[in-house]
XYZ file of C-alpha atoms in Angstrom:
707
model
C 16.381 -79.968 -45.994
C 12.783 -78.920 -46.395
C 11.758 -75.872 -44.365
C 8.465 -76.205 -42.502
C 6.951 -72.737 -43.092
C 3.950 -73.516 -40.942
C 6.156 -74.106 -37.905
C 8.114 -70.933 -38.597
C 4.918 -68.876 -38.763
C 3.662 -70.405 -35.523
C 7.048 -69.665 -33.878
C 6.940 -66.023 -35.051
C 3.391 -65.589 -33.788
C 4.202 -67.126 -30.398
C 7.363 -64.966 -30.067
C 5.392 -61.856 -30.908
C 2.669 -62.825 -28.453
C 5.290 -63.408 -25.748
C 6.820 -59.956 -26.301
C 3.322 -58.465 -26.196
C 2.589 -60.023 -22.800
C 5.993 -58.812 -21.478
C 5.278 -55.285 -22.777
C 1.914 -55.226 -21.031
C 3.580 -56.233 -17.754
C 6.226 -53.474 -18.223
C 3.525 -50.926 -19.166
C 5.513 -49.856 -22.251
C 2.739 -48.294 -24.321
C 4.778 -47.742 -27.489
C 6.017 -51.356 -27.535
C 2.503 -52.683 -26.896
C 1.106 -50.750 -29.838
C 4.041 -51.828 -32.029
C 3.637 -55.529 -31.188
C -0.125 -55.504 -31.602
C 0.284 -53.801 -34.975
C 2.985 -56.256 -36.126
C 0.922 -59.241 -34.892
C -2.093 -58.114 -36.888
C 0.157 -57.443 -39.861
C 1.692 -60.969 -39.688
C -1.719 -62.629 -39.428
C -2.939 -60.552 -42.356
C 0.059 -61.512 -44.506
C -0.204 -65.200 -43.601
C -3.825 -65.231 -44.673
C -3.125 -63.481 -47.967
C -0.096 -65.528 -49.022
C -1.850 -68.791 -48.223
C -4.201 -68.240 -51.167
C -1.497 -67.352 -53.713
C -0.482 -70.045 -56.227
C 3.143 -70.513 -57.220
C 2.801 -69.466 -60.870
C 0.657 -66.367 -60.329
C 3.630 -64.022 -60.786
C 1.586 -60.878 -61.309
C -0.460 -61.590 -58.194
C 2.708 -62.242 -56.208
C 4.251 -58.931 -57.242
C 1.018 -57.022 -56.546
C 0.573 -58.499 -53.086
C 4.245 -57.945 -52.226
C 4.011 -54.277 -53.277
C 0.867 -53.750 -51.249
C 2.435 -55.443 -48.225
C 5.526 -53.210 -48.421
C 3.347 -50.079 -48.689
C 1.244 -51.224 -45.728
C 4.427 -51.892 -43.748
C 5.733 -48.390 -44.445
C 2.362 -46.896 -43.431
C 2.485 -48.891 -40.212
C 5.981 -47.542 -39.491
C 4.725 -43.985 -40.127
C 1.727 -44.649 -37.879
C 3.994 -45.837 -35.090
C 6.217 -42.759 -35.468
C 3.202 -40.427 -35.350
C 1.895 -42.297 -32.310
C 5.236 -41.757 -30.555
C 5.315 -38.027 -31.393
C 1.637 -37.224 -30.770
C 0.963 -39.487 -27.788
C 4.136 -40.669 -26.091
C 6.336 -37.520 -26.515
C 3.484 -34.999 -26.678
C 4.668 -32.883 -23.714
C 8.260 -32.771 -24.995
C 7.316 -31.441 -28.429
C 4.799 -28.962 -27.042
C 7.589 -27.526 -24.938
C 9.861 -27.217 -27.983
C 7.120 -25.471 -29.979
C 6.476 -22.980 -27.172
C 10.169 -22.235 -26.959
C 10.252 -21.405 -30.654
C 7.109 -19.269 -30.972
C 6.224 -18.045 -27.478
C 7.806 -15.290 -25.411
C 6.986 -14.354 -21.837
C 7.626 -10.737 -20.861
C 7.787 -10.181 -17.128
C 7.000 -6.799 -15.617
C 6.448 -5.553 -12.117
C 3.678 -3.164 -11.237
C 4.646 0.379 -10.307
C 6.292 0.603 -6.902
C 4.370 2.500 -4.263
C 5.403 6.014 -3.298
C 6.623 7.201 0.100
C 5.194 10.412 1.543
C 5.888 12.567 4.563
C 3.153 13.531 7.007
C 2.024 16.483 4.868
C 1.622 14.253 1.809
C 4.757 15.424 -0.015
C 6.420 12.700 -2.078
C 9.873 11.769 -0.849
C 10.266 8.634 -3.005
C 8.425 7.691 -6.189
C 8.848 5.958 -9.559
C 9.041 7.485 -13.008
C 9.143 5.528 -16.270
C 12.281 5.696 -18.380
C 13.387 3.707 -21.427
C 16.667 1.971 -22.211
C 17.845 1.534 -25.809
C 19.014 -1.997 -26.606
C 20.741 -2.624 -29.949
C 21.104 -5.987 -31.691
C 24.460 -5.525 -33.520
C 24.029 -8.678 -35.648
C 20.561 -7.754 -36.941
C 21.414 -4.069 -37.345
C 24.341 -5.004 -39.590
C 21.957 -6.803 -41.945
C 20.282 -3.488 -42.772
C 23.558 -2.303 -44.406
C 22.853 1.140 -42.884
C 24.401 0.730 -39.461
C 26.485 3.924 -39.474
C 23.643 6.059 -40.814
C 21.133 4.712 -38.288
C 23.488 5.199 -35.342
C 24.413 8.689 -36.552
C 20.733 9.678 -36.795
C 20.082 8.150 -33.368
C 22.845 10.212 -31.767
C 21.621 13.359 -33.511
C 17.960 12.757 -32.590
C 18.790 12.339 -28.903
C 21.586 14.954 -28.840
C 23.876 12.443 -27.159
C 27.169 13.879 -25.904
C 29.138 10.632 -25.891
C 31.726 9.831 -28.596
C 29.816 8.498 -31.614
C 32.899 7.165 -33.421
C 34.025 5.263 -30.351
C 30.571 3.704 -30.032
C 30.590 2.712 -33.729
C 33.996 1.077 -33.273
C 32.632 -0.920 -30.333
C 29.631 -1.880 -32.444
C 31.872 -3.133 -35.263
C 33.639 -5.472 -32.838
C 30.281 -6.739 -31.581
C 29.159 -7.381 -35.168
C 32.315 -9.382 -35.878
C 31.612 -11.517 -32.834
C 27.930 -11.838 -33.867
C 26.736 -10.439 -30.562
C 23.015 -9.843 -30.142
C 22.888 -7.348 -27.285
C 24.334 -3.890 -26.640
C 22.955 -1.360 -24.181
C 23.294 2.256 -25.285
C 23.230 3.423 -21.668
C 20.710 6.277 -21.776
C 17.448 6.804 -19.924
C 14.803 8.297 -22.196
C 11.680 10.169 -21.133
C 8.392 9.843 -23.043
C 9.248 12.604 -25.527
C 12.650 11.109 -26.363
C 11.089 7.665 -26.681
C 8.649 8.986 -29.298
C 11.577 10.303 -31.359
C 13.284 6.897 -31.306
C 10.030 5.116 -32.267
C 9.730 7.465 -35.276
C 13.318 6.701 -36.300
C 12.603 2.944 -36.131
C 9.565 3.408 -38.384
C 11.455 5.630 -40.829
C 14.106 2.963 -41.351
C 11.480 0.160 -41.356
C 13.307 -1.786 -38.672
C 11.147 -4.853 -38.054
C 13.544 -7.437 -36.678
C 14.233 -5.900 -33.295
C 17.405 -4.170 -34.476
C 16.630 -1.444 -31.903
C 14.509 -2.215 -28.852
C 13.110 0.203 -26.288
C 12.933 -1.423 -22.876
C 10.724 0.280 -20.334
C 11.816 0.371 -16.724
C 10.990 2.244 -13.552
C 13.481 4.639 -11.991
C 13.257 5.477 -8.306
C 13.382 9.208 -7.633
C 14.264 10.799 -4.287
C 13.484 14.513 -4.757
C 14.433 15.363 -1.171
C 17.303 12.928 -0.930
C 19.622 15.152 1.076
C 17.313 15.666 4.035
C 16.058 12.070 4.082
C 19.418 10.565 3.179
C 19.687 7.829 5.799
C 16.024 7.107 6.470
C 14.359 6.146 3.207
C 17.085 3.692 2.216
C 18.258 2.555 -1.211
C 17.289 -0.001 -3.837
C 19.259 -3.019 -5.017
C 18.703 -6.000 -7.311
C 16.754 -8.948 -5.996
C 18.630 -12.259 -5.973
C 18.382 -14.082 -9.331
C 16.152 -11.331 -10.703
C 16.238 -8.077 -12.651
C 13.851 -6.440 -10.188
C 14.969 -3.767 -7.735
C 14.006 -4.145 -4.085
C 14.625 -2.133 -0.935
C 17.827 -3.202 0.781
C 17.723 -0.912 3.814
C 15.728 1.855 5.452
C 11.999 2.346 4.898
C 12.333 0.867 1.396
C 13.296 -2.459 2.996
C 11.067 -2.255 6.065
C 7.904 -1.928 3.969
C 9.092 -3.801 0.858
C 6.117 -6.187 0.930
C 3.726 -3.232 0.704
C 5.702 -0.973 -1.637
C 6.599 -3.480 -4.331
C 4.236 -4.049 -7.216
C 3.295 -7.644 -7.897
C 4.625 -9.399 -10.991
C 2.890 -8.975 -14.360
C 3.540 -11.656 -17.006
C 2.603 -11.163 -20.646
C 2.685 -14.265 -22.892
C 2.943 -13.597 -26.651
C 2.963 -16.184 -29.488
C 4.664 -15.070 -32.712
C 6.719 -16.313 -35.622
C 10.458 -16.562 -35.209
C 11.333 -12.968 -36.157
C 8.593 -11.606 -33.814
C 7.370 -9.187 -36.528
C 3.759 -10.402 -36.321
C 1.735 -12.589 -33.993
C 0.299 -15.966 -34.938
C -3.427 -15.913 -35.902
C -4.261 -18.316 -33.074
C -2.164 -16.464 -30.473
C -3.631 -15.083 -27.294
C -2.116 -12.648 -24.841
C -2.375 -13.962 -21.316
C -1.988 -11.649 -18.366
C -1.474 -12.234 -14.687
C -2.064 -8.649 -13.611
C -1.705 -7.122 -10.182
C -2.175 -3.628 -8.832
C 0.734 -1.287 -8.157
C 2.467 -1.249 -4.811
C 0.893 0.474 -1.831
C 1.827 3.998 -0.771
C 3.539 4.517 2.593
C 2.975 7.705 4.591
C 5.567 8.473 7.252
C 5.334 10.421 10.495
C 8.234 12.625 9.369
C 7.473 16.349 9.071
C 9.446 17.921 6.253
C 9.915 21.384 7.755
C 11.189 19.901 11.006
C 13.301 17.392 9.090
C 14.864 20.216 7.106
C 15.589 22.325 10.204
C 17.173 19.412 12.069
C 19.226 18.413 9.044
C 20.379 21.957 8.335
C 21.451 22.776 11.898
C 23.246 19.489 12.496
C 25.050 19.730 9.161
C 26.370 23.209 9.960
C 27.680 22.153 13.374
C 29.020 18.861 11.985
C 31.142 20.755 9.471
C 32.166 23.493 11.897
C 33.325 21.069 14.602
C 34.849 18.600 12.100
C 33.115 15.727 13.890
C 33.503 12.131 12.763
C 29.742 11.590 13.002
C 26.687 13.624 13.948
C 23.073 12.606 14.390
C 19.817 13.848 15.782
C 16.247 12.695 16.252
C 13.047 14.477 17.228
C 9.969 12.607 18.448
C 6.517 13.332 19.741
C 6.904 12.196 23.376
C 3.151 11.685 23.777
C 2.736 9.169 20.940
C 6.111 7.710 19.952
C 5.930 9.237 16.447
C 9.343 9.994 14.961
C 9.123 13.488 13.465
C 12.664 13.968 12.118
C 15.972 12.106 11.835
C 19.304 13.416 10.619
C 22.695 11.712 10.284
C 26.080 12.780 8.928
C 29.430 10.994 8.823
C 32.814 11.469 7.231
C 32.885 7.894 5.957
C 30.063 8.022 3.410
C 30.499 4.344 2.496
C 28.825 3.328 5.774
C 25.079 2.923 5.219
C 23.862 1.991 8.673
C 21.633 4.470 10.481
C 23.359 5.258 13.810
C 20.107 6.385 15.454
C 18.955 2.756 15.428
C 22.204 0.844 15.032
C 24.911 2.578 17.089
C 25.500 1.657 20.728
C 27.160 4.391 22.754
C 27.889 5.310 26.345
C 25.426 8.184 26.807
C 27.177 10.174 29.510
C 25.298 12.756 31.557
C 22.093 12.729 29.473
C 21.470 9.423 31.281
C 21.325 11.092 34.706
C 17.621 12.108 34.528
C 16.692 8.436 34.097
C 18.381 7.416 37.355
C 17.105 10.460 39.247
C 13.534 9.834 38.044
C 13.682 6.202 39.173
C 15.127 7.093 42.588
C 12.489 9.798 43.198
C 9.721 7.442 42.094
C 10.844 4.749 44.565
C 11.274 7.250 47.390
C 15.024 6.950 47.819
C 15.402 10.698 47.253
C 13.344 13.798 46.464
C 14.219 16.876 44.443
C 15.436 18.691 47.566
C 17.513 15.855 49.051
C 21.106 16.988 49.674
C 24.449 15.264 49.215
C 27.965 16.392 50.112
C 30.272 16.031 47.110
C 33.087 17.568 49.201
C 36.001 18.643 46.999
C 34.484 17.129 43.851
C 36.040 13.696 43.980
C 35.191 10.327 45.484
C 37.006 6.987 45.614
C 34.984 3.816 45.088
C 36.585 0.364 44.907
C 40.039 1.928 44.454
C 38.787 4.025 41.531
C 38.607 7.823 41.814
C 35.623 9.556 40.231
C 35.996 13.296 39.660
C 33.784 16.175 38.612
C 34.152 17.680 35.155
C 34.875 21.117 36.650
C 36.506 22.239 39.905
C 33.628 24.568 40.745
C 31.360 21.631 41.647
C 31.900 20.959 45.373
C 30.220 21.070 48.752
C 26.634 20.261 49.653
C 24.256 19.988 46.682
C 20.556 19.258 46.285
C 19.317 16.769 43.690
C 18.094 19.753 41.694
C 21.653 21.191 41.711
C 23.214 17.810 40.915
C 21.206 17.734 37.682
C 21.673 21.427 36.871
C 25.452 21.321 37.356
C 25.784 17.715 36.130
C 27.629 16.396 39.173
C 29.157 12.942 38.672
C 30.018 12.549 42.363
C 26.494 13.573 43.291
C 25.087 10.805 41.038
C 27.427 8.274 42.660
C 26.074 9.285 46.072
C 22.488 8.995 44.826
C 23.188 5.485 43.488
C 24.545 4.496 46.900
C 20.981 4.893 48.207
C 19.852 1.678 46.469
C 21.147 -1.757 45.437
C 22.424 -3.224 42.185
C 19.105 -5.016 41.752
C 17.241 -1.705 41.919
C 19.542 -0.151 39.304
C 19.012 -3.114 36.989
C 15.288 -2.698 37.532
C 15.508 0.912 36.272
C 17.393 -0.201 33.160
C 14.719 -2.772 32.391
C 11.785 -0.470 33.186
C 13.045 2.328 30.934
C 13.648 -0.085 28.034
C 17.431 -0.454 27.940
C 17.347 -4.267 28.019
C 15.153 -4.643 24.921
C 14.812 -3.364 21.390
C 12.337 -0.519 21.092
C 10.558 -2.360 18.254
C 10.801 0.653 15.938
C 9.731 -0.059 12.352
C 13.203 0.342 10.880
C 15.339 -2.620 9.754
C 18.323 -3.946 11.671
C 17.686 -2.215 14.995
C 20.636 -3.122 17.182
C 20.115 -5.788 19.833
C 20.830 -4.038 23.157
C 23.974 -5.179 24.933
C 23.771 -5.508 28.677
C 25.880 -7.258 31.275
C 24.075 -9.804 33.486
C 23.639 -8.636 37.081
C 25.752 -11.489 38.440
C 28.753 -10.118 36.490
C 28.469 -6.572 37.821
C 31.480 -5.395 39.787
C 31.155 -3.014 42.729
C 31.647 0.054 40.538
C 29.066 -0.806 37.861
C 26.085 0.744 39.624
C 27.972 3.960 40.453
C 29.283 4.600 36.916
C 25.934 3.722 35.346
C 24.382 6.502 37.428
C 26.246 9.121 35.382
C 26.044 7.259 32.025
C 29.380 5.461 31.937
C 29.842 1.711 31.586
C 26.468 1.269 29.890
C 25.705 1.396 26.163
C 22.430 2.472 24.607
C 21.150 3.291 21.141
C 19.970 6.864 20.502
C 16.420 5.626 19.874
C 16.420 3.861 23.267
C 17.711 6.986 24.960
C 15.166 9.380 23.494
C 12.200 7.099 24.215
C 13.307 6.592 27.816
C 13.755 10.351 28.293
C 10.359 10.971 26.676
C 8.730 8.839 29.346
C 10.363 11.032 32.003
C 8.719 14.204 30.637
C 5.415 12.939 29.170
C 3.780 11.833 32.397
C 5.582 8.521 32.818
C 4.624 6.395 29.771
C 7.193 4.543 27.679
C 5.935 4.430 24.087
C 6.984 2.256 21.169
C 8.516 4.528 18.491
C 7.283 4.344 14.895
C 7.981 5.898 11.490
C 5.008 4.718 9.431
C 1.760 6.605 9.924
C -0.385 4.707 7.421
C -0.290 2.548 4.283
C -2.750 3.448 1.536
C -3.999 1.587 -1.533
C -3.291 4.174 -4.234
C -6.008 2.803 -6.530
C -8.881 2.941 -4.056
C -7.566 5.364 -1.450
C -8.381 2.829 1.265
C -6.158 2.775 4.352
C -5.012 -0.811 4.725
C -2.792 -0.332 7.765
C -2.287 2.405 10.329
C 0.042 2.836 13.281
C -1.373 4.180 16.525
C 0.422 5.083 19.776
C 1.387 1.930 21.662
C 2.156 2.082 25.380
C 4.916 -0.285 26.461
C 4.686 0.350 30.196
C 4.510 3.034 32.847
C 7.959 4.033 34.088
C 7.152 6.717 36.678
C 4.073 8.444 38.056
C 2.664 11.736 36.743
C 3.758 13.415 39.960
C 7.384 12.314 39.498
C 7.252 13.387 35.862
C 6.133 16.898 36.890
C 9.044 17.166 39.314
C 11.487 16.023 36.642
C 10.199 18.555 34.102
C 10.720 21.352 36.587
C 14.289 20.236 37.356
C 15.150 19.798 33.662
C 13.865 23.307 32.959
C 16.264 24.553 35.653
C 19.145 22.815 33.842
C 18.498 25.058 30.815
C 17.450 28.170 32.728
C 20.437 28.321 35.089
C 22.578 25.223 34.614
C 24.828 23.573 32.056
C 22.175 23.628 29.327
C 21.972 27.432 29.184
C 22.934 27.525 25.496
C 19.727 25.647 24.661
C 17.628 28.662 25.728
C 15.214 30.313 23.326
C 14.078 33.787 24.276
C 10.473 33.770 25.508
C 10.053 29.965 25.493
C 10.323 27.264 28.148
C 12.825 24.508 27.384
C 14.017 21.650 29.543
C 16.895 19.285 28.907
C 20.235 17.814 29.849
C 23.706 18.060 28.377
C 26.156 15.192 28.032
C 29.907 14.877 27.489
C 30.926 11.225 27.455
C 34.422 9.828 27.058
C 34.637 7.242 24.292
C 35.620 3.744 25.306
C 38.945 2.395 24.049
C 38.102 -1.148 25.149
C 39.012 -3.210 28.211
C 37.928 -0.550 30.647
C 39.977 2.307 29.222
C 38.849 5.559 27.586
C 40.270 7.781 24.872
C 41.763 10.925 26.370
C 40.781 13.486 23.756
C 37.734 11.965 22.005
C 34.199 12.561 23.263
C 30.558 12.102 22.446
C 28.908 15.459 23.089
C 25.132 15.551 23.334
C 22.012 17.362 24.410
C 18.559 15.927 25.019
C 15.744 18.431 25.373
C 11.982 18.899 25.639
C 9.846 21.722 24.258
C 7.736 23.278 25.731
C 9.211 22.291 29.094
C 5.921 22.216 31.005
C 3.955 20.224 28.402
C 6.393 18.789 25.830
C 5.270 18.349 22.224
C 8.797 17.737 20.951
C 11.731 15.848 22.431
C 15.044 16.071 20.590
C 18.371 14.294 20.953
C 21.466 15.865 19.362
C 24.826 14.032 19.269
C 28.298 14.807 17.866
C 30.794 11.949 17.822
C 34.484 12.870 18.126
C 34.323 16.622 17.435
C 37.835 17.931 16.840
C 37.811 21.518 15.610
C 36.810 23.009 18.974
C 38.702 24.091 22.086
C 36.228 22.629 24.617
C 34.360 19.468 23.641
C 31.317 19.907 25.865
C 27.711 18.993 25.122
C 26.581 22.341 26.467
C 28.787 24.201 23.979
C 28.370 21.991 20.893
C 25.019 20.186 20.979
C 22.816 22.494 23.085
C 23.039 25.470 20.649
C 21.858 23.208 17.816
C 18.697 22.352 19.750
C 18.177 26.026 20.519
C 18.463 27.020 16.847
C 16.024 24.321 15.773
C 13.392 25.431 18.286
C 13.946 29.102 17.427
C 13.381 28.443 13.725
C 10.475 26.102 14.436
C 8.628 28.745 16.436
C 8.912 31.095 13.448
C 7.866 28.641 10.724
C 4.937 27.304 12.763
C 4.077 30.618 14.347
C 4.216 29.169 17.875
C 3.279 31.845 20.378
C 5.798 32.433 23.155
C 5.016 32.147 26.870
C 6.333 35.674 27.321
C 6.041 37.474 24.003
C 7.991 40.482 25.317
C 11.148 38.358 25.507
C 11.177 37.356 21.830
C 14.097 38.663 19.807
C 13.840 37.832 16.095
C 16.008 39.551 13.534
C 15.395 39.975 9.822
C 18.309 37.613 9.245
C 16.487 34.877 11.190
C 13.428 35.190 8.957
C 15.525 35.278 5.808
C 17.330 32.115 6.833
C 14.046 30.348 7.512
C 12.470 31.242 4.198
C 15.227 30.910 1.693
C 17.818 28.393 2.822
C 17.982 25.693 0.184
C 17.743 21.914 0.477
C 19.536 21.496 -2.881
C 17.040 18.803 -3.943
C 15.032 18.496 -7.135
C 11.309 17.989 -7.695
C 10.456 15.976 -10.805
C 6.650 16.152 -10.710
C 4.655 19.375 -10.207
C 2.916 19.167 -6.786
C -0.499 20.607 -5.947
C 0.356 23.862 -4.120
C -3.116 25.413 -4.026
C -3.793 26.973 -0.611
C -0.098 27.066 0.338
C 1.556 30.183 1.712
C 4.414 31.922 -0.091
C 6.823 30.579 2.522
C 5.675 27.007 1.886
C 5.971 27.433 -1.894
C 9.535 28.722 -1.585
C 10.422 25.822 0.709
C 8.958 23.244 -1.700
C 10.952 24.505 -4.685
C 14.119 25.533 -2.839
C 17.185 24.069 -4.500
C 15.483 23.568 -7.897
C 16.745 25.292 -10.990
C 13.268 26.725 -11.559
C 12.322 30.392 -11.541
C 9.408 31.187 -9.222
C 7.228 34.038 -10.493
C 5.054 34.905 -7.478
C 2.497 37.706 -7.562
C 0.032 38.892 -4.923
C -0.160 38.181 -1.210
C -1.805 35.557 0.938
C -2.238 31.936 -0.163
C -1.935 30.292 -3.573
C -5.024 30.800 -5.744
C -3.667 29.712 -9.133
C -0.446 28.207 -10.431
C 1.122 26.851 -13.607
C 1.999 24.178 -14.770
C -0.774 21.839 -13.625
C -0.259 19.241 -10.861
C 1.340 16.032 -12.111
C 3.272 17.744 -14.912
C 6.814 16.407 -15.338
C 9.303 19.197 -14.620
C 12.261 17.897 -16.628
C 12.260 20.867 -19.013
C 10.166 23.382 -17.060
C 12.167 26.497 -16.257
C 9.468 28.686 -14.699
C 6.590 28.173 -12.275
C 3.972 30.913 -12.056
C 2.130 31.393 -8.761
C -0.725 33.812 -8.047
C -1.483 34.561 -4.390
C -4.723 35.952 -3.021
């Protein structure tokens, strides 16, 4: 059978053309190029072989060889087209993976300062040593290198044990082992020299820089600043509570990415490589309203009483009642695993410190005045089949409102609350801020719990009047009380004074006093201040007195709820809330001790009031506050010694600028450090050594010249 070659060629060409049309419809670029190329190739071959005669053997072999070579070149062309055009993005990605590395950094985290500009949280740079066991083994000097490394850094850990661990890692061909030390700049330089001496060029030993957060005054700011933790799916540390979390968006440095192209062993960069940066400035600095001397005094006095009374918890807060600025916060607890700050996150029945709120509201609305009288009879009253008694048997008979506050009469407060309705009482709770968060700039402030008015029983109003059956947070309580003594304005509390761009010094955000609402008139506030001063002068708050100074306040001794309407028999919350000076308060403080046990009488006037007194006494000395009656002041040498030299047991890592400071301030700054202070002269600091900004890791002596 004779084969018709012409028909076969036509069939091949038509088939190829059909596939080409189908490829165009499918938009398959590689197939289109392949078919077009093969179609041209077939037409070219057909034309060439048509002119070849049967007996031209040499010509046949030559043409066949050329055709095969052309075919192979076409195949190579199609492969290159696929790699360079079709799969271009895929292969670029593979190349980058082989020769490019991206190092991610974060700019330096902003510092946190107190009101006087002292650093209470800042970053320092330290270096981790990372060893590649597999590559280090290739040097054949593993033991010698590790031995020299331990000697250079004077490491105290077991060298032989580490070498044994390293041998196991080498057997398993592991590529990463952290030595677990944090090097300063001087130690880093020694390690760099060792790497050069041994000519280590394949990343056998790597120094990884990282920031370490330092809290030089950690003890006195323990539950305010917060702590750092790792960000989700990241190696970066972020604030997880406290001020560190509240102002995380300002404090954190933005991400810095460094892209480097190099050969596989990273020992030198490619000639065409470029370093690309996406650089940002460091985090912003946060200045707080906290005053370190006041913070220290509050912390020191509460700690002493906390330990002496063996309380389960103890906390205190001092604010400026005229602005809402928080000046000091202190918290202690036996269970140190709990990280919440009770000042903002605990809800407690306040007890008698709540009485001034109700009295202020009732005077403001005209239900009573400071001289209104009530008969408490024998010191007990029955309401809705529930008997309410006085704390002591001496409280009985006819009492004025002034006496009810001074002697802390529960029955008297019940009688006062009988002067108005449940709706009025709820109005007081709302007006003084007990139905809402204060809005303080601290994370996780507790949502206030309150019972709807329609669910109040007949006794609710009466028990609320003396601080039972209602829960408040300490921050709510102190802000409400502040409005009673500051002229009648409820302020929003705040901890952040300003946020500063450390590079330019520009203030990018500032807090200013924010009025929430007026609670009482100035006239009512003046009456309340006078009555609260009587509480300290001749009532239950007598132990809050400071010789020569005017102090007003109220004690509290609240039973602790056991749930379902019952109360624990022997556990109490003892408290004192006070204002200084009483006639024109600049400071309002709230002191609380939760479940004190190592005392005979668990009364706020005996436990909490003396703490407030000691704080004010020491404050008047450190700030040289002149007394109202200077002849009444009694200060012993022991008092002054305690003020000047009691230690905070904290460490300063960077030398501060102390020029112009007094000797007392210098001692306070360095108290607790293992640094010898060599002070000469009198007056204020003229010269000092070392210079500001010097790292104090190995400094043993600071010289100070006063003039």
